[in-house]
PDB file of C-alpha atoms in Angstrom:
ATOM      1  CA  ALA J 152     328.846 205.920 -35.437  1.00  0.00           C
ATOM      2  CA  SER J 153     326.319 205.813 -32.688  1.00  0.00           C
ATOM      3  CA  ALA J 154     326.053 208.203 -29.692  1.00  0.00           C
ATOM      4  CA  ALA J 155     328.529 207.999 -27.463  1.00  0.00           C
ATOM      5  CA  PRO J 156     327.557 205.407 -24.862  1.00  0.00           C
ATOM      6  CA  ALA J 157     328.021 206.061 -20.962  1.00  0.00           C
ATOM      7  CA  PRO J 158     331.169 204.062 -20.260  1.00  0.00           C
ATOM      8  CA  ALA J 159     330.841 201.222 -17.877  1.00  0.00           C
ATOM      9  CA  GLY J 160     332.249 201.403 -14.314  1.00  0.00           C
ATOM     10  CA  VAL J 161     335.821 199.848 -14.319  1.00  0.00           C
ATOM     11  CA  GLY J 162     336.407 198.759 -10.649  1.00  0.00           C
ATOM     12  CA  GLU J 163     337.838 195.164  -9.990  1.00  0.00           C
ATOM     13  CA  SER J 164     337.249 192.456 -12.268  1.00  0.00           C
ATOM     14  CA  ALA J 165     336.350 188.717 -11.640  1.00  0.00           C
ATOM     15  CA  PRO J 166     339.527 186.844 -10.093  1.00  0.00           C
ATOM     16  CA  GLY J 167     341.952 186.116 -13.139  1.00  0.00           C
ATOM     17  CA  GLY J 168     339.516 188.566 -15.199  1.00  0.00           C
ATOM     18  CA  LEU J 169     340.896 191.650 -17.224  1.00  0.00           C
ATOM     19  CA  ARG J 170     339.762 195.370 -17.181  1.00  0.00           C
ATOM     20  CA  VAL J 171     339.121 195.752 -20.792  1.00  0.00           C
ATOM     21  CA  LEU J 172     338.578 198.738 -22.669  1.00  0.00           C
ATOM     22  CA  LEU J 173     336.592 198.189 -25.869  1.00  0.00           C
ATOM     23  CA  ALA J 174     336.605 200.618 -28.762  1.00  0.00           C
ATOM     24  CA  GLU J 175     333.832 199.869 -31.124  1.00  0.00           C
ATOM     25  CA  ASP J 176     331.295 202.227 -33.173  1.00  0.00           C
ATOM     26  CA  ASN J 177     329.048 199.515 -34.154  1.00  0.00           C
ATOM     27  CA  PRO J 178     325.958 199.119 -32.115  1.00  0.00           C
ATOM     28  CA  VAL J 179     325.428 195.378 -32.985  1.00  0.00           C
ATOM     29  CA  ASN J 180     329.351 194.559 -32.564  1.00  0.00           C
ATOM     30  CA  GLN J 181     329.094 196.560 -29.188  1.00  0.00           C
ATOM     31  CA  ARG J 182     326.500 194.142 -27.918  1.00  0.00           C
ATOM     32  CA  LEU J 183     328.232 191.220 -29.201  1.00  0.00           C
ATOM     33  CA  ALA J 184     331.736 191.716 -27.834  1.00  0.00           C
ATOM     34  CA  VAL J 185     330.303 193.180 -24.223  1.00  0.00           C
ATOM     35  CA  ARG J 186     328.234 189.709 -23.877  1.00  0.00           C
ATOM     36  CA  LEU J 187     331.244 187.874 -24.977  1.00  0.00           C
ATOM     37  CA  LEU J 188     333.929 189.651 -22.636  1.00  0.00           C
ATOM     38  CA  GLU J 189     331.483 189.304 -20.011  1.00  0.00           C
ATOM     39  CA  LYS J 190     330.609 186.010 -20.217  1.00  0.00           C
ATOM     40  CA  LEU J 191     334.380 184.994 -20.210  1.00  0.00           C
ATOM     41  CA  GLY J 192     334.520 186.882 -16.716  1.00  0.00           C
ATOM     42  CA  HIS J 193     336.223 190.531 -17.892  1.00  0.00           C
ATOM     43  CA  ARG J 194     335.025 193.839 -17.134  1.00  0.00           C
ATOM     44  CA  VAL J 195     334.419 195.940 -19.783  1.00  0.00           C
ATOM     45  CA  THR J 196     334.575 199.648 -20.301  1.00  0.00           C
ATOM     46  CA  LEU J 197     332.846 200.387 -23.706  1.00  0.00           C
ATOM     47  CA  VAL J 198     333.665 203.624 -26.288  1.00  0.00           C
ATOM     48  CA  ASP J 199     332.634 204.304 -29.609  1.00  0.00           C
ATOM     49  CA  SER J 200     335.345 206.620 -31.242  1.00  0.00           C
ATOM     50  CA  GLY J 201     339.048 206.997 -31.509  1.00  0.00           C
ATOM     51  CA  LEU J 202     338.847 210.345 -29.734  1.00  0.00           C
ATOM     52  CA  ALA J 203     337.005 208.497 -26.740  1.00  0.00           C
ATOM     53  CA  VAL J 204     339.297 205.787 -26.283  1.00  0.00           C
ATOM     54  CA  LEU J 205     342.449 207.857 -26.261  1.00  0.00           C
ATOM     55  CA  GLU J 206     340.908 209.940 -23.542  1.00  0.00           C
ATOM     56  CA  ARG J 207     340.112 206.901 -21.401  1.00  0.00           C
ATOM     57  CA  ALA J 208     343.034 205.106 -22.113  1.00  0.00           C
ATOM     58  CA  SER J 209     344.783 208.213 -20.450  1.00  0.00           C
ATOM     59  CA  HIS J 210     343.400 207.048 -17.150  1.00  0.00           C
ATOM     60  CA  GLY J 211     345.669 204.181 -17.064  1.00  0.00           C
ATOM     61  CA  ASP J 212     343.041 201.778 -15.260  1.00  0.00           C
ATOM     62  CA  HIS J 213     342.887 198.933 -18.181  1.00  0.00           C
ATOM     63  CA  ASP J 214     344.427 195.763 -18.409  1.00  0.00           C
ATOM     64  CA  LEU J 215     343.934 195.545 -22.549  1.00  0.00           C
ATOM     65  CA  ILE J 216     342.345 197.447 -25.077  1.00  0.00           C
ATOM     66  CA  LEU J 217     340.026 195.955 -27.788  1.00  0.00           C
ATOM     67  CA  MET J 218     340.265 198.071 -30.652  1.00  0.00           C
ATOM     68  CA  ASP J 219     338.162 198.524 -33.806  1.00  0.00           C
ATOM     69  CA  VAL J 220     340.167 199.295 -36.800  1.00  0.00           C
ATOM     70  CA  GLN J 221     337.925 201.016 -39.109  1.00  0.00           C
ATOM     71  CA  MET J 222     336.022 203.806 -36.779  1.00  0.00           C
ATOM     72  CA  PRO J 223     335.134 207.113 -38.490  1.00  0.00           C
ATOM     73  CA  GLY J 224     337.147 210.001 -37.770  1.00  0.00           C
ATOM     74  CA  LEU J 225     340.130 208.884 -35.789  1.00  0.00           C
ATOM     75  CA  ASP J 226     340.594 205.242 -36.809  1.00  0.00           C
ATOM     76  CA  GLY J 227     341.920 202.639 -34.534  1.00  0.00           C
ATOM     77  CA  LEU J 228     345.389 202.691 -36.065  1.00  0.00           C
ATOM     78  CA  ALA J 229     345.785 206.314 -35.644  1.00  0.00           C
ATOM     79  CA  ALA J 230     344.461 206.428 -32.045  1.00  0.00           C
ATOM     80  CA  THR J 231     346.793 203.198 -31.360  1.00  0.00           C
ATOM     81  CA  ARG J 232     349.896 205.324 -32.903  1.00  0.00           C
ATOM     82  CA  GLN J 233     348.894 208.177 -30.197  1.00  0.00           C
ATOM     83  CA  ILE J 234     348.607 205.868 -27.615  1.00  0.00           C
ATOM     84  CA  ARG J 235     352.190 204.452 -28.357  1.00  0.00           C
ATOM     85  CA  GLN J 236     353.496 207.819 -28.457  1.00  0.00           C
ATOM     86  CA  ARG J 237     352.054 208.936 -24.896  1.00  0.00           C
ATOM     87  CA  GLU J 238     353.380 205.761 -23.385  1.00  0.00           C
ATOM     88  CA  ALA J 239     356.933 206.323 -24.934  1.00  0.00           C
ATOM     89  CA  ALA J 240     356.878 209.944 -23.088  1.00  0.00           C
ATOM     90  CA  GLN J 241     355.291 208.603 -20.086  1.00  0.00           C
ATOM     91  CA  GLY J 242     356.080 204.879 -19.820  1.00  0.00           C
ATOM     92  CA  GLY J 243     353.867 201.914 -19.628  1.00  0.00           C
ATOM     93  CA  HIS J 244     352.328 199.520 -22.454  1.00  0.00           C
ATOM     94  CA  VAL J 245     348.958 198.428 -22.382  1.00  0.00           C
ATOM     95  CA  PRO J 246     348.125 195.663 -24.897  1.00  0.00           C
ATOM     96  CA  ILE J 247     345.965 196.759 -27.916  1.00  0.00           C
ATOM     97  CA  ILE J 248     344.218 194.152 -29.918  1.00  0.00           C
ATOM     98  CA  ALA J 249     342.971 194.877 -33.310  1.00  0.00           C
ATOM     99  CA  MET J 250     339.404 194.073 -34.556  1.00  0.00           C
ATOM    100  CA  THR J 251     338.687 194.294 -38.401  1.00  0.00           C
ATOM    101  CA  ALA J 252     336.050 192.856 -40.387  1.00  0.00           C
ATOM    102  CA  ARG J 253     338.586 193.178 -43.567  1.00  0.00           C
ATOM    103  CA  ALA J 254     340.421 190.427 -44.506  1.00  0.00           C
ATOM    104  CA  MET J 255     342.932 191.986 -46.987  1.00  0.00           C
ATOM    105  CA  ALA J 256     346.379 191.054 -47.658  1.00  0.00           C
ATOM    106  CA  GLY J 257     348.452 193.097 -44.995  1.00  0.00           C
ATOM    107  CA  ASP J 258     346.010 194.356 -42.591  1.00  0.00           C
ATOM    108  CA  ARG J 259     347.716 192.482 -39.727  1.00  0.00           C
ATOM    109  CA  GLU J 260     351.269 193.883 -40.686  1.00  0.00           C
ATOM    110  CA  ARG J 261     349.395 197.135 -40.423  1.00  0.00           C
ATOM    111  CA  CYS J 262     348.138 196.915 -37.299  1.00  0.00           C
ATOM    112  CA  LEU J 263     351.365 195.613 -35.741  1.00  0.00           C
ATOM    113  CA  GLU J 264     353.378 198.840 -37.580  1.00  0.00           C
ATOM    114  CA  ALA J 265     350.771 200.725 -35.707  1.00  0.00           C
ATOM    115  CA  GLY J 266     351.831 199.678 -32.366  1.00  0.00           C
ATOM    116  CA  MET J 267     348.959 196.863 -32.020  1.00  0.00           C
ATOM    117  CA  ASP J 268     349.903 193.813 -30.175  1.00  0.00           C
ATOM    118  CA  ASP J 269     347.609 191.397 -31.878  1.00  0.00           C
ATOM    119  CA  TYR J 270     344.848 190.873 -34.413  1.00  0.00           C
ATOM    120  CA  LEU J 271     341.060 189.607 -34.299  1.00  0.00           C
ATOM    121  CA  ALA J 272     338.755 189.012 -37.351  1.00  0.00           C
ATOM    122  CA  LYS J 273     335.332 190.075 -37.013  1.00  0.00           C
ATOM    123  CA  PRO J 274     333.188 188.375 -36.434  1.00  0.00           C
ATOM    124  CA  VAL J 275     334.753 187.787 -33.140  1.00  0.00           C
ATOM    125  CA  ASP J 276     334.441 184.007 -32.052  1.00  0.00           C
ATOM    126  CA  SER J 277     333.938 183.297 -28.390  1.00  0.00           C
ATOM    127  CA  GLN J 278     336.724 180.672 -28.531  1.00  0.00           C
ATOM    128  CA  GLN J 279     339.262 182.589 -30.593  1.00  0.00           C
ATOM    129  CA  LEU J 280     338.489 185.621 -28.130  1.00  0.00           C
ATOM    130  CA  ARG J 281     338.971 183.274 -25.013  1.00  0.00           C
ATOM    131  CA  ALA J 282     342.449 182.178 -26.483  1.00  0.00           C
ATOM    132  CA  MET J 283     343.659 185.409 -27.482  1.00  0.00           C
ATOM    133  CA  LEU J 284     342.823 187.351 -23.870  1.00  0.00           C
ATOM    134  CA  LEU J 285     344.247 184.189 -22.094  1.00  0.00           C
ATOM    135  CA  ARG J 286     347.644 185.185 -23.519  1.00  0.00           C
ATOM    136  CA  TYR J 287     347.207 188.591 -21.669  1.00  0.00           C
ATOM    137  CA  GLN J 288     346.304 187.535 -18.077  1.00  0.00           C
ATOM    138  CA  PRO J 289     348.359 189.842 -15.777  1.00  0.00           C
ATOM    139  CA  ASP J 290     351.295 187.953 -13.785  1.00  0.00           C
ATOM    140  CA  SER J 291     350.272 188.291 -10.276  1.00  0.00           C
ATOM    141  CA  GLY J 292     351.351 186.579  -6.989  1.00  0.00           C
ATOM    142  CA  HIS J 293     347.866 186.867  -5.609  1.00  0.00           C
ATOM    143  CA  LEU J 294     346.160 184.773  -8.264  1.00  0.00           C
ATOM    144  CA  LEU J 295     345.669 181.214  -7.616  1.00  0.00           C
ATOM    145  CA  LEU J 296     346.575 180.281 -10.838  1.00  0.00           C
ATOM    146  CA  ASP J 297     349.436 181.712 -13.138  1.00  0.00           C
ATOM    147  CA  TRP J 298     347.924 181.400 -16.803  1.00  0.00           C
ATOM    148  CA  ARG J 299     350.249 183.164 -18.523  1.00  0.00           C
ATOM    149  CA  GLY J 300     353.321 181.379 -17.041  1.00  0.00           C
ATOM    150  CA  ALA J 301     351.197 178.024 -17.937  1.00  0.00           C
ATOM    151  CA  LEU J 302     350.524 179.073 -21.414  1.00  0.00           C
ATOM    152  CA  LYS J 303     354.128 179.783 -22.007  1.00  0.00           C
ATOM    153  CA  ARG J 304     355.008 176.374 -20.871  1.00  0.00           C
ATOM    154  CA  LEU J 305     352.567 174.931 -23.773  1.00  0.00           C
ATOM    155  CA  ASP J 306     354.507 177.066 -26.145  1.00  0.00           C
ATOM    156  CA  GLY J 307     351.429 179.419 -26.341  1.00  0.00           C
ATOM    157  CA  ASP J 308     348.827 176.712 -26.973  1.00  0.00           C
ATOM    158  CA  ALA J 309     345.814 178.345 -25.640  1.00  0.00           C
ATOM    159  CA  GLU J 310     343.432 175.538 -27.014  1.00  0.00           C
ATOM    160  CA  LEU J 311     345.562 172.713 -24.924  1.00  0.00           C
ATOM    161  CA  LEU J 312     345.507 174.779 -21.735  1.00  0.00           C
ATOM    162  CA  LEU J 313     341.893 175.030 -22.072  1.00  0.00           C
ATOM    163  CA  GLU J 314     341.473 171.386 -22.538  1.00  0.00           C
ATOM    164  CA  LEU J 315     343.533 170.500 -19.644  1.00  0.00           C
ATOM    165  CA  ALA J 316     341.683 173.093 -17.349  1.00  0.00           C
ATOM    166  CA  ALA J 317     338.552 171.728 -18.307  1.00  0.00           C
ATOM    167  CA  LEU J 318     340.136 167.886 -17.338  1.00  0.00           C
ATOM    168  CA  PHE J 319     341.075 169.282 -14.144  1.00  0.00           C
ATOM    169  CA  LEU J 320     337.765 170.796 -13.357  1.00  0.00           C
ATOM    170  CA  HIS J 321     336.306 167.597 -13.717  1.00  0.00           C
ATOM    171  CA  ASP J 322     338.736 165.203 -12.107  1.00  0.00           C
ATOM    172  CA  GLY J 323     339.967 167.837  -9.437  1.00  0.00           C
ATOM    173  CA  PRO J 324     337.456 167.130  -6.421  1.00  0.00           C
ATOM    174  CA  GLN J 325     338.046 163.640  -6.607  1.00  0.00           C
ATOM    175  CA  LEU J 326     341.902 164.186  -6.267  1.00  0.00           C
ATOM    176  CA  TRP J 327     340.922 166.308  -3.260  1.00  0.00           C
ATOM    177  CA  TRP J 328     338.265 164.011  -2.035  1.00  0.00           C
ATOM    178  CA  GLU J 329     340.824 161.008  -1.929  1.00  0.00           C
ATOM    179  CA  LEU J 330     343.093 163.259   0.037  1.00  0.00           C
ATOM    180  CA  GLY J 331     340.827 164.158   2.487  1.00  0.00           C
ATOM    181  CA  GLU J 332     339.481 160.569   3.114  1.00  0.00           C
ATOM    182  CA  ALA J 333     343.393 159.761   3.366  1.00  0.00           C
ATOM    183  CA  LEU J 334     344.329 162.116   6.075  1.00  0.00           C
ATOM    184  CA  ASP J 335     341.305 161.345   7.901  1.00  0.00           C
ATOM    185  CA  ALA J 336     341.986 157.682   8.127  1.00  0.00           C
ATOM    186  CA  GLY J 337     345.574 158.297   9.148  1.00  0.00           C
ATOM    187  CA  ASP J 338     346.942 156.570   5.850  1.00  0.00           C
ATOM    188  CA  VAL J 339     350.435 158.457   5.248  1.00  0.00           C
ATOM    189  CA  PRO J 340     351.180 156.110   1.911  1.00  0.00           C
ATOM    190  CA  ARG J 341     347.919 156.907   0.371  1.00  0.00           C
ATOM    191  CA  SER J 342     348.137 160.679   1.470  1.00  0.00           C
ATOM    192  CA  THR J 343     351.514 160.975  -0.050  1.00  0.00           C
ATOM    193  CA  ARG J 344     350.292 159.739  -3.371  1.00  0.00           C
ATOM    194  CA  ALA J 345     347.412 161.786  -3.502  1.00  0.00           C
ATOM    195  CA  VAL J 346     349.380 164.996  -2.471  1.00  0.00           C
ATOM    196  CA  HIS J 347     352.113 163.835  -5.558  1.00  0.00           C
ATOM    197  CA  SER J 348     349.186 163.378  -8.128  1.00  0.00           C
ATOM    198  CA  LEU J 349     347.647 167.152  -7.311  1.00  0.00           C
ATOM    199  CA  LYS J 350     350.688 168.589  -7.112  1.00  0.00           C
ATOM    200  CA  GLY J 351     351.552 167.219 -10.504  1.00  0.00           C
ATOM    201  CA  VAL J 352     348.239 168.501 -12.012  1.00  0.00           C
ATOM    202  CA  LEU J 353     348.710 172.095 -10.078  1.00  0.00           C
ATOM    203  CA  ALA J 354     351.923 172.659 -11.570  1.00  0.00           C
ATOM    204  CA  ASN J 355     350.645 172.399 -15.061  1.00  0.00           C
ATOM    205  CA  PHE J 356     348.666 175.739 -14.104  1.00  0.00           C
ATOM    206  CA  GLY J 357     351.432 177.427 -11.960  1.00  0.00           C
ATOM    207  CA  ALA J 358     348.919 176.978  -8.866  1.00  0.00           C
ATOM    208  CA  ALA J 359     351.699 178.393  -6.372  1.00  0.00           C
ATOM    209  CA  ARG J 360     349.198 179.049  -3.508  1.00  0.00           C
ATOM    210  CA  ALA J 361     347.400 175.572  -3.916  1.00  0.00           C
ATOM    211  CA  LEU J 362     350.828 173.962  -4.364  1.00  0.00           C
ATOM    212  CA  ALA J 363     351.797 175.455  -1.059  1.00  0.00           C
ATOM    213  CA  LEU J 364     349.003 173.979   0.796  1.00  0.00           C
ATOM    214  CA  ALA J 365     349.757 170.624  -0.679  1.00  0.00           C
ATOM    215  CA  GLU J 366     353.212 170.856   0.618  1.00  0.00           C
TER     216      GLU J 366
END
């Protein structure tokens, strides 16, 4: 294992981002995972051992843990079991996602039995990581978009949700522009149609605040 890195600050993550506790002992994998997470808009705290993740997780200031399974000493499975035991006594549940380079039969089952919520195979792929973390976006009334609710409506199809979001980012500005033009012109039928179109699109993403503005 490498020397213990200084944990990154936690603070506030980007809007819609997660505060991720990353437990990984390999320097190359550390750099890759941190870069991918930060590019996806998440805030990362890095530790390099099972004991370190136990101590850092006790602070309760992370939304999710990415846990390397094969760390030396206290491995990811043992660390997860101890975190779950602590939660059973104190309450709470932080999602823990396993990361492992092994592809042996039964690995996923062992991770879930230890109390992990999900499983990622190494090398970690950016799109797979994005889709996985999208499942764990927190429900929050102050967020503009309800990603978790949107994902549930699509039966967990994260790739489809990302495609829809990309389409909206491409077409949405035009819809808002058409609404503004109609309002400026006092064209009630046209503005009504524009609002109807916007509401239909925004509803796909659970955009409560934007929907309220469109009422």
